[in-house]
Short mmCIF file of C-alpha atoms and ligand atoms in Angstrom, two decimals:
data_model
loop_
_atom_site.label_atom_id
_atom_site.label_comp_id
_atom_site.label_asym_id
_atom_site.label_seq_id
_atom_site.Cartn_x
_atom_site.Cartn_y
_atom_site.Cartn_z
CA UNK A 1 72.93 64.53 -202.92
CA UNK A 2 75.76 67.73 -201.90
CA UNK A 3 76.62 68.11 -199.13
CA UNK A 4 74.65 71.06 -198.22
CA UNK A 5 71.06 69.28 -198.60
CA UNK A 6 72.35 66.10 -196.59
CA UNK A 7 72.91 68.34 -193.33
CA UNK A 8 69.60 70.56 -194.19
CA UNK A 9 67.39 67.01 -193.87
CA UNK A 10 69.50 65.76 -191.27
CA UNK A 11 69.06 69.29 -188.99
CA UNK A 12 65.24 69.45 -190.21
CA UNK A 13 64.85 66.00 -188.95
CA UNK A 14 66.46 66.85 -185.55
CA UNK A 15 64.11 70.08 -185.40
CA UNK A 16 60.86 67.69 -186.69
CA UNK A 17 62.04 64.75 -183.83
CA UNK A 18 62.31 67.42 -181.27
CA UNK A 19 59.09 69.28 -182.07
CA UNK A 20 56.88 66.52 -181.46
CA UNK A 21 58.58 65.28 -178.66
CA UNK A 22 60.76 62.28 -180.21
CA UNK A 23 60.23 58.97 -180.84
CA UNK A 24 57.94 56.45 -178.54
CA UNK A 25 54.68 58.96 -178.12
CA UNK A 26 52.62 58.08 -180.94
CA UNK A 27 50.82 54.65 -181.20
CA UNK A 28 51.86 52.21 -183.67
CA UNK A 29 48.76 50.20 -184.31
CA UNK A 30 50.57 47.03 -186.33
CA UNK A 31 51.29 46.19 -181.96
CA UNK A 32 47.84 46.67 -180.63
CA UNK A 33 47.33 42.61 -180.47
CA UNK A 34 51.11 41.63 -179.78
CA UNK A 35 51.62 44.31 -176.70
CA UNK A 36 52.59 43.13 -173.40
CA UNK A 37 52.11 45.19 -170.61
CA UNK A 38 56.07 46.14 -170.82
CA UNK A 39 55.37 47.86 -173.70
CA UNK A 40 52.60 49.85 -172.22
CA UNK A 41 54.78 50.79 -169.19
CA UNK A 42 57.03 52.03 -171.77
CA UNK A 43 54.69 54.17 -173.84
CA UNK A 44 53.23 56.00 -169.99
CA UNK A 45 56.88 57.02 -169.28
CA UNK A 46 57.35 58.65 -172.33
CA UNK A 47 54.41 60.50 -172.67
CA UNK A 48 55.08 61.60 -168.78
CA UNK A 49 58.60 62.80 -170.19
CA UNK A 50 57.48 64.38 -173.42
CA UNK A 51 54.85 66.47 -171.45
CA UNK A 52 56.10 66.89 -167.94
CA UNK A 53 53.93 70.33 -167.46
CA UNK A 54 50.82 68.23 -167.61
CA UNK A 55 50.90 64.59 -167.37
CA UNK A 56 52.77 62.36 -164.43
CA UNK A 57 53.05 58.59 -164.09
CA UNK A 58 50.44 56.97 -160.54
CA UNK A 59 50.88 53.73 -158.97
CA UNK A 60 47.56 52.38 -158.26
CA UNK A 61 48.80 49.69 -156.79
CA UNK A 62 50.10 46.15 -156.70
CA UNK A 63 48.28 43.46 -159.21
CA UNK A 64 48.53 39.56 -158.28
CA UNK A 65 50.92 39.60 -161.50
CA UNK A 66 53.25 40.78 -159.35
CA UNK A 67 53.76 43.89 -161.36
CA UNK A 68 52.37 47.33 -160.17
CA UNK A 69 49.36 48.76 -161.82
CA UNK A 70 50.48 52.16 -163.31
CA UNK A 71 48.55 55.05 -164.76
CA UNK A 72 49.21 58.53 -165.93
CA UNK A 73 47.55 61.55 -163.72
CA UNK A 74 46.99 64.19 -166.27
CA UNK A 75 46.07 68.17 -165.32
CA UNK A 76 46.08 69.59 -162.54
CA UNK A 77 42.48 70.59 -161.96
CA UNK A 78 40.08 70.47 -158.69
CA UNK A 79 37.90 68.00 -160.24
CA UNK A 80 39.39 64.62 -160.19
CA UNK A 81 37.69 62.22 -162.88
CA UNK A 82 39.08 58.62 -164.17
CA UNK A 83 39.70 56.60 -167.57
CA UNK A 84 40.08 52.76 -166.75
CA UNK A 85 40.26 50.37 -169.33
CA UNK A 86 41.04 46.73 -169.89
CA UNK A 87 39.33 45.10 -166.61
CA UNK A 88 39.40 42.07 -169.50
CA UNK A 89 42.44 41.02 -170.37
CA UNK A 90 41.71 40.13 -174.40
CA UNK A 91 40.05 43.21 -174.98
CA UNK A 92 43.40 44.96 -176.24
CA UNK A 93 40.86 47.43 -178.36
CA UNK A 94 40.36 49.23 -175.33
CA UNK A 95 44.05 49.77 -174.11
CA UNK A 96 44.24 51.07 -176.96
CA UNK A 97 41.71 53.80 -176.65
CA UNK A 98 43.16 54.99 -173.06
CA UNK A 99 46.73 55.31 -174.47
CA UNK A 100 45.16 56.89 -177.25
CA UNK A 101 43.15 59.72 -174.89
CA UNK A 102 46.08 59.88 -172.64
CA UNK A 103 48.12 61.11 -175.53
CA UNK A 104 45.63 63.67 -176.25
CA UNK A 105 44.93 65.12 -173.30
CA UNK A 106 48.79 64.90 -171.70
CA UNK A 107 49.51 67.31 -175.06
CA UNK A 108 46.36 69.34 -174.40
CA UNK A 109 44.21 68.69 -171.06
CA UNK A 110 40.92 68.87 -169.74
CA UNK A 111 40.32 72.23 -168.08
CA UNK A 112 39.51 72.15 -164.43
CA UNK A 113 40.12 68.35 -163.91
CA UNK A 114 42.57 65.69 -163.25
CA UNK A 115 41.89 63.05 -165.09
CA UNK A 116 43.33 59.55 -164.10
CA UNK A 117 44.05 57.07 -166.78
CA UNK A 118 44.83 53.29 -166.14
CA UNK A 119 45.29 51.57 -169.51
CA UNK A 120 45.43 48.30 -168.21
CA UNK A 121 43.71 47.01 -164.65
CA UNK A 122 44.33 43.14 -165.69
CA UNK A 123 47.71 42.72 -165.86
CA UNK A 124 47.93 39.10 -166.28
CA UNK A 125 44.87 38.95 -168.59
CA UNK A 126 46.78 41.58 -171.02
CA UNK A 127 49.60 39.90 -171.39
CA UNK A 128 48.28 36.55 -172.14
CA UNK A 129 45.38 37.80 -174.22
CA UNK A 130 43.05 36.51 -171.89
CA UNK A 131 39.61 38.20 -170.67
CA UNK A 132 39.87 36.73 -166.87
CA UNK A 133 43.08 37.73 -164.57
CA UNK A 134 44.93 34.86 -162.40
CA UNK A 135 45.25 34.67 -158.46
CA UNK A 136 45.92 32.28 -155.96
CA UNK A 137 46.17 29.99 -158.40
CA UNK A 138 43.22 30.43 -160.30
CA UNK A 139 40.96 32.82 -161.97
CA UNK A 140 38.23 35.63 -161.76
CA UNK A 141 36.24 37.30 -164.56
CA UNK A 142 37.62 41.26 -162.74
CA UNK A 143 34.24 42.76 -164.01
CA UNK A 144 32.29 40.58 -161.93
CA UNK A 145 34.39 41.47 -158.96
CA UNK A 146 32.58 44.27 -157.14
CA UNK A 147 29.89 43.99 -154.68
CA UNK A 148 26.64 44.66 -156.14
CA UNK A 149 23.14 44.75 -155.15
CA UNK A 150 21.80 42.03 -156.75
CA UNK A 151 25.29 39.76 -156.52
CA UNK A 152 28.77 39.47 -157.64
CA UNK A 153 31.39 36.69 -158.86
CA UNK A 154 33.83 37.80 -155.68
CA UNK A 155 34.02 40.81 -154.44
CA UNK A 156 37.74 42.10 -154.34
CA UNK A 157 39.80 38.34 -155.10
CA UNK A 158 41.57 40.03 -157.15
CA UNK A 159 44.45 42.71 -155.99
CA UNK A 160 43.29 44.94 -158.76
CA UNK A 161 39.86 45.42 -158.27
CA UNK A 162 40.50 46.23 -154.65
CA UNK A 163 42.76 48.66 -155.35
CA UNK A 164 40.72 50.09 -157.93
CA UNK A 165 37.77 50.83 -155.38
CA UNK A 166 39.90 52.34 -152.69
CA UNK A 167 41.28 54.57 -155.39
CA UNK A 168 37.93 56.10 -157.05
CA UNK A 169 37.09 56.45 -153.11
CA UNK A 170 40.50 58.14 -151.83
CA UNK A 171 40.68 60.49 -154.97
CA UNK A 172 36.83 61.30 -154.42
CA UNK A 173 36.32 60.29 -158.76
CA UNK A 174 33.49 62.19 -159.57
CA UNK A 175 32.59 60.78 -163.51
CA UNK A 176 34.59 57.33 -164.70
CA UNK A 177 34.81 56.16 -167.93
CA UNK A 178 35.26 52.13 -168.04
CA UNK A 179 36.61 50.84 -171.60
CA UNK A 180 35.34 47.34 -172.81
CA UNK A 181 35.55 46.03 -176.48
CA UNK A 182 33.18 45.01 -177.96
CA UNK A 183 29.10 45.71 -178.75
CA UNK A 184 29.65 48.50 -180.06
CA UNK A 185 27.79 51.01 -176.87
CA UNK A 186 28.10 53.45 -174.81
CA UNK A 187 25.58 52.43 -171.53
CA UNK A 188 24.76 54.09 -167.96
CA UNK A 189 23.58 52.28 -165.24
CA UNK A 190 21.73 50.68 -163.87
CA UNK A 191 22.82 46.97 -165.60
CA UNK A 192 22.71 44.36 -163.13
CA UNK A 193 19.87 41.69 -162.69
CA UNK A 194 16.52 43.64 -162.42
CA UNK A 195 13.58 44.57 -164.40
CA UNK A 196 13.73 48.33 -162.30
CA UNK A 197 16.27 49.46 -164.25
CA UNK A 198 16.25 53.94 -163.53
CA UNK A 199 18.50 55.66 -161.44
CA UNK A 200 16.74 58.72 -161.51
CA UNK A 201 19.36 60.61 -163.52
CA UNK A 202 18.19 59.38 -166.78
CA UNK A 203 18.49 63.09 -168.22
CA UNK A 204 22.15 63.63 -167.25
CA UNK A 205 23.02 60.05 -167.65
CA UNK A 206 21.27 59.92 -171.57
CA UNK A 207 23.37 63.50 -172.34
CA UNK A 208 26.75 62.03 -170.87
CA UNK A 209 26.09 59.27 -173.69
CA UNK A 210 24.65 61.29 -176.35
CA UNK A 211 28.32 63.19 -175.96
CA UNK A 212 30.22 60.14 -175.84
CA UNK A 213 29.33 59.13 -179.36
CA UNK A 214 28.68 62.05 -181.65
CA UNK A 215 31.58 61.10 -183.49
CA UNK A 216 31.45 57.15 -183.39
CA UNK A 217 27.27 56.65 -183.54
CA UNK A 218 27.47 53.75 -181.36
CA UNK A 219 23.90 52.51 -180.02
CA UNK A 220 23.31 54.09 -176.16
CA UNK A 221 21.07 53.48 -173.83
CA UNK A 222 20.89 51.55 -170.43
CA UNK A 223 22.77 49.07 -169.73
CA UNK A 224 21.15 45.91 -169.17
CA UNK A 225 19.03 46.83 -172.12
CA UNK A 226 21.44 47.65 -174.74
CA UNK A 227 23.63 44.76 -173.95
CA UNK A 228 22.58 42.04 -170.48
CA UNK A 229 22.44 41.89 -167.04
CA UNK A 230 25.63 41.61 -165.63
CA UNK A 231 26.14 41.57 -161.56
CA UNK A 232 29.45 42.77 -159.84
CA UNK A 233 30.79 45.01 -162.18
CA UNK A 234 33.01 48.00 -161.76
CA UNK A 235 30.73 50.39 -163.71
CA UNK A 236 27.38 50.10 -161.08
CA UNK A 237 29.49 49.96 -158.13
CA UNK A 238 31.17 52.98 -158.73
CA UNK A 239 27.80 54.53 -158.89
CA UNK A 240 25.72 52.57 -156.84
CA UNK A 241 28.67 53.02 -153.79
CA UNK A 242 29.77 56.66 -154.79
CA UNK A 243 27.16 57.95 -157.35
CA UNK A 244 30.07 58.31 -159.51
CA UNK A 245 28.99 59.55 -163.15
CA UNK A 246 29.69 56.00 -164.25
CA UNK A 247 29.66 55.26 -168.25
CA UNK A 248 30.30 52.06 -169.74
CA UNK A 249 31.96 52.01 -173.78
CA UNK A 250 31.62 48.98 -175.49
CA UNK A 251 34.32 49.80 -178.21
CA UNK A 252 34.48 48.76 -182.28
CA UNK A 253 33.15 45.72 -183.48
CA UNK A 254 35.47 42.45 -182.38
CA UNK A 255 37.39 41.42 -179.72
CA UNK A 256 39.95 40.99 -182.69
CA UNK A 257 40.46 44.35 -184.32
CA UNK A 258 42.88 45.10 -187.04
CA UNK A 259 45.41 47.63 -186.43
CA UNK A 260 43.15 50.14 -189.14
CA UNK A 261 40.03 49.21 -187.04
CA UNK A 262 42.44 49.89 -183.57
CA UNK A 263 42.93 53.13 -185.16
CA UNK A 264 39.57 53.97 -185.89
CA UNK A 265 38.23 53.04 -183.04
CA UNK A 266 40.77 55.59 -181.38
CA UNK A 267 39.66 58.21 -183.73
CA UNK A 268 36.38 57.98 -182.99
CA UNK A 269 35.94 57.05 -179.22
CA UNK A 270 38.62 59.85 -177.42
CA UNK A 271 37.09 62.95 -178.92
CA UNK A 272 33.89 61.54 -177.36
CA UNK A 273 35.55 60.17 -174.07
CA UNK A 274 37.15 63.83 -173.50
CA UNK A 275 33.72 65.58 -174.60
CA UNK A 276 31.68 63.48 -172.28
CA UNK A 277 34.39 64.41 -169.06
CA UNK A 278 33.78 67.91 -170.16
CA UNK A 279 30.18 68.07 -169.90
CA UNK A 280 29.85 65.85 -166.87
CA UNK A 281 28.73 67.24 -163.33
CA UNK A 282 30.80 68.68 -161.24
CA UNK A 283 29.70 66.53 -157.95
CA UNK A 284 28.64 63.22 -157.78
CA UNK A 285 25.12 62.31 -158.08
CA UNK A 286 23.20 62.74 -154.63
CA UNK A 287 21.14 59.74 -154.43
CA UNK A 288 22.67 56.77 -155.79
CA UNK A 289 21.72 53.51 -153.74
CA UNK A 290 19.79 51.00 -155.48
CA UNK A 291 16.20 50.77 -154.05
CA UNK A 292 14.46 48.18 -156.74
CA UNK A 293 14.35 44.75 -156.67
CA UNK A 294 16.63 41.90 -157.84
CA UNK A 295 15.17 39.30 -160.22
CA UNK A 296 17.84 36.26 -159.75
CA UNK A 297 15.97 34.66 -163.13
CA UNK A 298 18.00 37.23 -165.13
CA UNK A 299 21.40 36.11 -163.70
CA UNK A 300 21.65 33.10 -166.85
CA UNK A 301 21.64 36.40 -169.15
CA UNK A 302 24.83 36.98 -168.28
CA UNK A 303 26.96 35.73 -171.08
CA UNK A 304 30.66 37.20 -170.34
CA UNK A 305 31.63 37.92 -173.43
CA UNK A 306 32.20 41.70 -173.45
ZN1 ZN B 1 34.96 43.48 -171.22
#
């Protein structure tokens, strides 16, 4: 090789480095499973660098890891709107996803909204590849955290999920997407222990869902129907306390996938994620407090697996 081409690859690689913002912004998948939350620290920083126009790093708050519970606010529109994802700790699939739509929309966001992304709410979970998060010397399953209507596994034991419902409160969140692997589904509410299972916004609710998935066909539907009961999750308090626009994704097909399927899974869920926050109302819904009854008999249903 002269001379001449050495320095024209070198310079064009300088040029190519530069142009997409160098190294550290783009997701290598062969780390989904091995990732510690470090790493993910690592990856918000750099996109907050790379696009400093649109995207900066949040604090949520403190976790019972002892760590802080960081996210990336990105836009800077009126309408503030939220991405949360791992509330279980072995469900990697779905960190995956959020850094995956962060990435997209800190290079290109939503218009007229701030959207909040939180790749990881269970700190301890994530890094040891387990779905519950440790406290006080023990455990809690987060997603059965919340105060519901017909019951819940705490509420708020755990650092994170308290901080998590101040925050969609303080920042007034007006549609939340929750990532979960794995059914595969995108569900609205309501899905906790009853047979009376409408909110009354079936219509918005079934078009929110129908946009989540044109690209990844996943099965939609209600909640408790598509997948089980399940009482003190984040997904129906947000709406049952807020009327938050409150959608559930059950993402790819294991609680194992391979870094192809991680990929995928990416391809497929943020162009749905970002097209669902686009179409979404502009206010919370109106009427939003549970009014059927509880059936306790459904409670066994609950399996904890997703
Ligand atoms: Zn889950």
């Amino acid at each position: 090789m002269n001379s001449t081409r050495l320095f024209t690859l070198i310079f064009c690689g300088i040029l190519t480095s530069t142009a997409s913002f160098g190294a550290g912004i783009d997701l290598d998948y062969s780390r989904s499973s091995k990732r510690q939350y470090a790493e993910v620290k690592t990856f918000l920083v750099a996109l907050a660098k790379a696009f400093p126009q649109n995207a900066k790093l949040f604090t949520l708050g403190d976790s019972d890891s002892g760590d802080k519970i960081l996210g990336l606010q990105i836009g800077s529109g009126a309408i503030n709107n939220l991405v949360v994802a791992t509330h279980h700790g072995n469900e990697y699939g779905s960190t995956e996803v959020a850094l995956g739509f962060a990435r997209q929309i800190a290079e290109n966001p939503v218009k007229d909204q701030t959207v909040f992304v939180i790749p990881v709410l269970n700190i301890t979970g994530y890094n040891a590849k387990d779905r519950r998060e440790s406290a006080k010397g023990t455990s809690f399953d987060p997603n059965r955290n919340y105060p519901g209507p017909c019951g819940t596994e705490g509420p708020f034991t755990l650092k994170s999920t308290a901080a998590l419902a101040k925050f969609v409160a303080d920042k007034n969140i007006v549609t939340s997407a929750t990532l979960h692997t794995y059914s595969p589904a995108v569900v609205y509410p309501w899905g906790i222990s009853t047979h009376d299972l409408t909110t009354g916004y079936e219509s918005i609710f079934k078009g929110l869902v129908a946009d989540a998935t044109r690209e990844s066909h996943y099965a939609t539907g209600n909640s408790t129907e598509v997948i089980y009961p399940a009482d003190g999750t984040y997904e129906d308090y947000a709406f049952q306390t807020h009327g938050i626009w409150s959608i559930l994704f059950e993402l790819g097909y294991s609680h194992h996938p391979s870094p192809d399927e991680v990929k995928t899974a990416v391809q497929v869920n943020v162009p749905g994620i970002r097209r669902m926050l686009e179409s979404a109302p502009m206010q919370r819904a109106e009427k939003h407090t549970f009014a059927g009854k509880c059936d306790t008999s459904l409670v066994s249903l609950d399996r904890h697996d997703e």
